[in-house]
Short mmCIF file of C-alpha atoms in Angstrom, two decimals:
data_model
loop_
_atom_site.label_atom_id
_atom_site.label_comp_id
_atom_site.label_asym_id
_atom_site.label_seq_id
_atom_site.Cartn_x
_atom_site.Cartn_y
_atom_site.Cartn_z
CA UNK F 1 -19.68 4.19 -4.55
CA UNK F 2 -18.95 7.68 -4.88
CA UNK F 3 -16.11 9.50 -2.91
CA UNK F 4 -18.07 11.38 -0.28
CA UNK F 5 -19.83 8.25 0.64
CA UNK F 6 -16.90 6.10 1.44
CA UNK F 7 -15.86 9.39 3.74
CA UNK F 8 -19.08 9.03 5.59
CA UNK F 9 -18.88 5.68 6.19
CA UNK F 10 -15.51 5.11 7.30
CA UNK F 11 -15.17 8.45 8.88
CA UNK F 12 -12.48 9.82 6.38
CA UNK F 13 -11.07 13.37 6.11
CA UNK F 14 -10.65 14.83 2.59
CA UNK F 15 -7.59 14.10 2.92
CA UNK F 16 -7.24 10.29 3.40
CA UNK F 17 -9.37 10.29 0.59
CA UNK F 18 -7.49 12.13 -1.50
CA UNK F 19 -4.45 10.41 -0.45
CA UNK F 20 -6.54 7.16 -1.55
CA UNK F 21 -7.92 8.38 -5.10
CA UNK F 22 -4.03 9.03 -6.09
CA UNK F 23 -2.61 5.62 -4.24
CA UNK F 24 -0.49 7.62 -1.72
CA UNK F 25 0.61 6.05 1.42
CA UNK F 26 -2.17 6.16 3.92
CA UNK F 27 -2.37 5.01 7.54
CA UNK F 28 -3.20 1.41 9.23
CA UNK F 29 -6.17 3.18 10.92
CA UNK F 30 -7.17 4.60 7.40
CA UNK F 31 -7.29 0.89 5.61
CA UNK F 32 -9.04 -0.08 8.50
CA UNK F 33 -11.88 2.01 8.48
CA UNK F 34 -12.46 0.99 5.00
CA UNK F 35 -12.34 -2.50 5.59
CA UNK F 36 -14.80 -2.10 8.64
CA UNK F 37 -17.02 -0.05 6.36
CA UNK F 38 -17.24 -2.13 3.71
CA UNK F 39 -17.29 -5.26 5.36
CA UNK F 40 -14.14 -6.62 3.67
CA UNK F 41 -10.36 -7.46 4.83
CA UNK F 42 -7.15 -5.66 3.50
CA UNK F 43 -6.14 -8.27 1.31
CA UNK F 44 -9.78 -7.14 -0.68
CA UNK F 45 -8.70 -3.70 -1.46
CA UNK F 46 -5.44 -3.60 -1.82
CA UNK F 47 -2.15 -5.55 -3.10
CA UNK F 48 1.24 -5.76 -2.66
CA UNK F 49 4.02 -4.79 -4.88
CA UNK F 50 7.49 -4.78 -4.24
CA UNK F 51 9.31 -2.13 -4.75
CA UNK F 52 12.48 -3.31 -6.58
CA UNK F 53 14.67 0.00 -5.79
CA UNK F 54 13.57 -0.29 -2.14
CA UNK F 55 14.09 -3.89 -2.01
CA UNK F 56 17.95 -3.47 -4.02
CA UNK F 57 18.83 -0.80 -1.41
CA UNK F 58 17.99 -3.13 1.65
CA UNK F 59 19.64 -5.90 0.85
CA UNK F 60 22.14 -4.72 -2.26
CA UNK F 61 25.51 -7.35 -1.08
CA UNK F 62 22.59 -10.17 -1.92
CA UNK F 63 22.08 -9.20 -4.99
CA UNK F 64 26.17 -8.41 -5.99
CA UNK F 65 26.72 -11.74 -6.40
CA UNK F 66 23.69 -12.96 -7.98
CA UNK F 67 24.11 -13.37 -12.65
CA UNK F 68 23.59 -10.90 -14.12
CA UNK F 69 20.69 -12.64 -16.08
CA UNK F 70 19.06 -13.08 -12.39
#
């Protein structure tokens, strides 16, 4: 599916789809327009990965006392 037809059918701006093509942060109401549009749930177009820096910032006095071979 090309670009401009995805856009149609979820009722995209340029934008959002740019913002998708280069795996930016989009909206909720973005991912769900694709999902309704394609007829699939979240968990079939994207994935989760943790950002380690985030996740080390959050919760860094966990981590202080963890090996260092952790």
């Amino acid at each position: 599916m090309k670009k401009g037809e995805l856009a149609k059918m979820a009722f995209l701006s340029s934008n959002a789809i740019s913002k998708l093509a280069k795996n930016e942060n989009v909206s909720l109401d973005v991912l769900i327009r694709v999902c309704t549009a394609l007829n699939v749930d979240f968990c079939d177009i994207m994935e989760l990965v943790p950002d380690e820096k985030y996740f080390f910032d959050m919760y860094p006095i966990i981590f202080h006392f963890l090996p260092t071979n952790f």
